[in-house]
XYZ file of N, CA and C in Angstrom:
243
model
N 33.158 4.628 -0.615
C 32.146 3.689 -0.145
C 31.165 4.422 0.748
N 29.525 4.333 0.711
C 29.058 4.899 1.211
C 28.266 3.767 1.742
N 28.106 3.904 3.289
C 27.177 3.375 4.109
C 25.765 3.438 3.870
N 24.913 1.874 3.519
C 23.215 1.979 3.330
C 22.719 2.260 4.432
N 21.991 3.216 4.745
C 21.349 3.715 5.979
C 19.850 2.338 5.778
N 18.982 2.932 7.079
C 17.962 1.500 6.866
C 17.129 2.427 6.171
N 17.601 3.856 6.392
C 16.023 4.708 5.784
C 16.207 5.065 4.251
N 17.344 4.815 3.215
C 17.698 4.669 1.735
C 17.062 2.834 1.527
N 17.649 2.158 2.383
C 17.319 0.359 2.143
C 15.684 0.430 2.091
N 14.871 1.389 2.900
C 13.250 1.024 2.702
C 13.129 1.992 2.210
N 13.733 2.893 1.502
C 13.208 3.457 0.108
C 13.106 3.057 -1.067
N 14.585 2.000 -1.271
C 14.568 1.283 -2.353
C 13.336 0.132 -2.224
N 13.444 -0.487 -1.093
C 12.252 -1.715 -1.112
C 11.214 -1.332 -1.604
N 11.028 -0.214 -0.853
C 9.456 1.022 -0.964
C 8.900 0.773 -3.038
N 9.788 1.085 -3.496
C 9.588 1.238 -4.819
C 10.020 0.159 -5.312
N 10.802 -1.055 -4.759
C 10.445 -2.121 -6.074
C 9.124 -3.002 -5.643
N 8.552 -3.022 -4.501
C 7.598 -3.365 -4.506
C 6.348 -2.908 -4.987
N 6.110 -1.834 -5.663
C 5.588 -1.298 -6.866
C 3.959 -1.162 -6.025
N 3.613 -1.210 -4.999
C 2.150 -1.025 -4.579
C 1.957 0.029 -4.502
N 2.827 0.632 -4.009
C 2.465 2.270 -4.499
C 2.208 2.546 -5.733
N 2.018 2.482 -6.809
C 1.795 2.935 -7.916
C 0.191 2.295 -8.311
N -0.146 1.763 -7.348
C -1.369 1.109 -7.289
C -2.464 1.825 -6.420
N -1.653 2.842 -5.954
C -2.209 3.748 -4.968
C -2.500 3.180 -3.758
N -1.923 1.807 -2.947
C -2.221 0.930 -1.975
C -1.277 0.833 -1.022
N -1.157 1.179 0.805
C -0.749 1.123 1.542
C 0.345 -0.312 2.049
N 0.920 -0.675 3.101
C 1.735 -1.371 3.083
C 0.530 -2.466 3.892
N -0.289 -1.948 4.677
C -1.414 -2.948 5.232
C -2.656 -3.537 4.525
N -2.578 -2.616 3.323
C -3.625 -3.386 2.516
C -3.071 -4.398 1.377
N -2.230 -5.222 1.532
C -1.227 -6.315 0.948
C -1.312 -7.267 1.857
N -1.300 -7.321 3.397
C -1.287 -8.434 4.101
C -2.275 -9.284 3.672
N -1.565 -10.645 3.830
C -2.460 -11.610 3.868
C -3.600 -11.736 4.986
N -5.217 -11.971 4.035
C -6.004 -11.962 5.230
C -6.166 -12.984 6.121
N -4.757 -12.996 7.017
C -5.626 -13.873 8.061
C -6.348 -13.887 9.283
N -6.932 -14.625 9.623
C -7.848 -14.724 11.554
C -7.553 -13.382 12.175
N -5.963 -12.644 12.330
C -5.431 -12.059 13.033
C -5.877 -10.616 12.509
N -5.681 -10.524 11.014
C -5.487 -9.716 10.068
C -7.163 -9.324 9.995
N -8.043 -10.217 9.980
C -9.228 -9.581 9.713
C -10.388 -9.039 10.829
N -9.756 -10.087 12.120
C -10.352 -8.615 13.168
C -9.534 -7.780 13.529
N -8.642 -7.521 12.670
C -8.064 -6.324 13.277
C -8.751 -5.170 12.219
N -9.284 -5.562 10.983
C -10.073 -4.550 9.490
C -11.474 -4.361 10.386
N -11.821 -5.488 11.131
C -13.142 -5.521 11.280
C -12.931 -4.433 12.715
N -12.093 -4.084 13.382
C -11.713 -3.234 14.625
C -11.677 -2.009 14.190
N -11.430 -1.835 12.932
C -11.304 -0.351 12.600
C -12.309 0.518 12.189
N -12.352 2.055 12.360
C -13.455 2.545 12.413
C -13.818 2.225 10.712
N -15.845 2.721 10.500
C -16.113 2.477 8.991
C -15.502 3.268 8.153
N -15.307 4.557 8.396
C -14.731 5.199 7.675
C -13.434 4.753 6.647
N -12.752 4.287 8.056
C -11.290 4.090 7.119
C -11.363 2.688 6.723
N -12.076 1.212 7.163
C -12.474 0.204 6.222
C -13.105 0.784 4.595
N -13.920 1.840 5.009
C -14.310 2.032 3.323
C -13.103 2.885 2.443
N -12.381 3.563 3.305
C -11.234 4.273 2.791
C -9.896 2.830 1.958
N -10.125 1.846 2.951
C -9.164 0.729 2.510
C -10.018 0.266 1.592
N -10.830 -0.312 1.563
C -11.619 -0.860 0.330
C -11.990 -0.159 -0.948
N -11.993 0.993 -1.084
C -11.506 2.223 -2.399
C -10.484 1.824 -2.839
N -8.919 1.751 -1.995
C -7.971 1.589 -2.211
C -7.806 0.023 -3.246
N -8.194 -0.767 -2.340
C -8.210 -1.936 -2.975
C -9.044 -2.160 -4.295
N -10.025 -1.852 -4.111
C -10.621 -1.657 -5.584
C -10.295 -1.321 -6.767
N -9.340 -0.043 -6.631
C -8.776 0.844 -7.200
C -7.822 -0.069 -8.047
N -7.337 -0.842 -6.794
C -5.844 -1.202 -7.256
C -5.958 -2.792 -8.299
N -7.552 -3.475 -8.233
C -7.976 -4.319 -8.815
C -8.048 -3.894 -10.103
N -8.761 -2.639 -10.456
C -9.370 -2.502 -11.183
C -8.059 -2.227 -12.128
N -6.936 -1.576 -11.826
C -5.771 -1.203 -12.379
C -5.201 -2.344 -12.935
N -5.403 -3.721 -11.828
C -4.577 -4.782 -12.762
C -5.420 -5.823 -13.451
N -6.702 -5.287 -13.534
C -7.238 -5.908 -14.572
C -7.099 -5.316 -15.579
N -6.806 -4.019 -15.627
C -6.614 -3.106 -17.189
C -5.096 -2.855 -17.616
N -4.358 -3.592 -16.528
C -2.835 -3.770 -16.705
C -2.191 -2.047 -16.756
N -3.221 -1.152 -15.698
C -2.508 0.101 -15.636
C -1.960 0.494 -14.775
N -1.363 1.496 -14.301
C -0.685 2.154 -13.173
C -1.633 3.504 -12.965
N -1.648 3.838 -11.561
C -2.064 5.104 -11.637
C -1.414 6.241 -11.671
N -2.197 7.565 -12.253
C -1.086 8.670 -12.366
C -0.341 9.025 -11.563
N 0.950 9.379 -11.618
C 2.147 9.628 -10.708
C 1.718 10.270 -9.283
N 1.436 11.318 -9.760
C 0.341 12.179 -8.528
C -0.702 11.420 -7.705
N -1.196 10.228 -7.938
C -1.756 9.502 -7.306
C -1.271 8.408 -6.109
N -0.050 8.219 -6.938
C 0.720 7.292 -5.909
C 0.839 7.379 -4.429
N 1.026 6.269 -3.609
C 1.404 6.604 -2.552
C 2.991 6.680 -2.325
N 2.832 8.015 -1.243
C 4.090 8.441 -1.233
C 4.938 8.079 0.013
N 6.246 7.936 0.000
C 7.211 6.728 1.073
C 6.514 7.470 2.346
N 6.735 8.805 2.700
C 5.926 8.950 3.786
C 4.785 8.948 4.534
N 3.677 8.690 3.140
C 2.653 8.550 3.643
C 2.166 7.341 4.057
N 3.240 6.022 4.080
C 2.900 5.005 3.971
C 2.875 4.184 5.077
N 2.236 3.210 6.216
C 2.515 3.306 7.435
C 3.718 2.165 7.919
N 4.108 1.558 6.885
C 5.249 0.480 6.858
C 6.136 1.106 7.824
């Protein structure tokens, strides 16, 4: 019997929630609310346009019902969850 550590349990979560393969962070999924959107509107432009690539990206993927290439994905560490 081997003990689930929490850092194997949010690896598995990590990947069935499949946003990574969408190339999309764990903050660009929140729901936008009141709280949620001055906190987008607080952030520098840079990285709002960096999130909004992302999101685009990840539209455009499930309107064409694709995934992006493996190498594209986001990866468990890069992710800020």
């Amino acid at each position: 019997y081997r003990q689930v550590t929490n850092s194997s349990w949010a690896r598995f979560l990590f990947k069935q929630r499949g946003y990574n393969k969408l190339g999309l962070l764990a903050h660009d999924i929140l729901n936008e609310t009141p709280v949620v959107a001055e906190a987008i509107r607080r952030l520098p432009k840079e990285v709002q346009d960096v999130r909004n690539y992302r999101i685009l990206r990840a539209v455009q993927c499930s309107i064409t019902h694709t995934i992006l290439p493996q190498n594209e994905w986001t990866k468990f560490d890069d992710d800020v969850a």
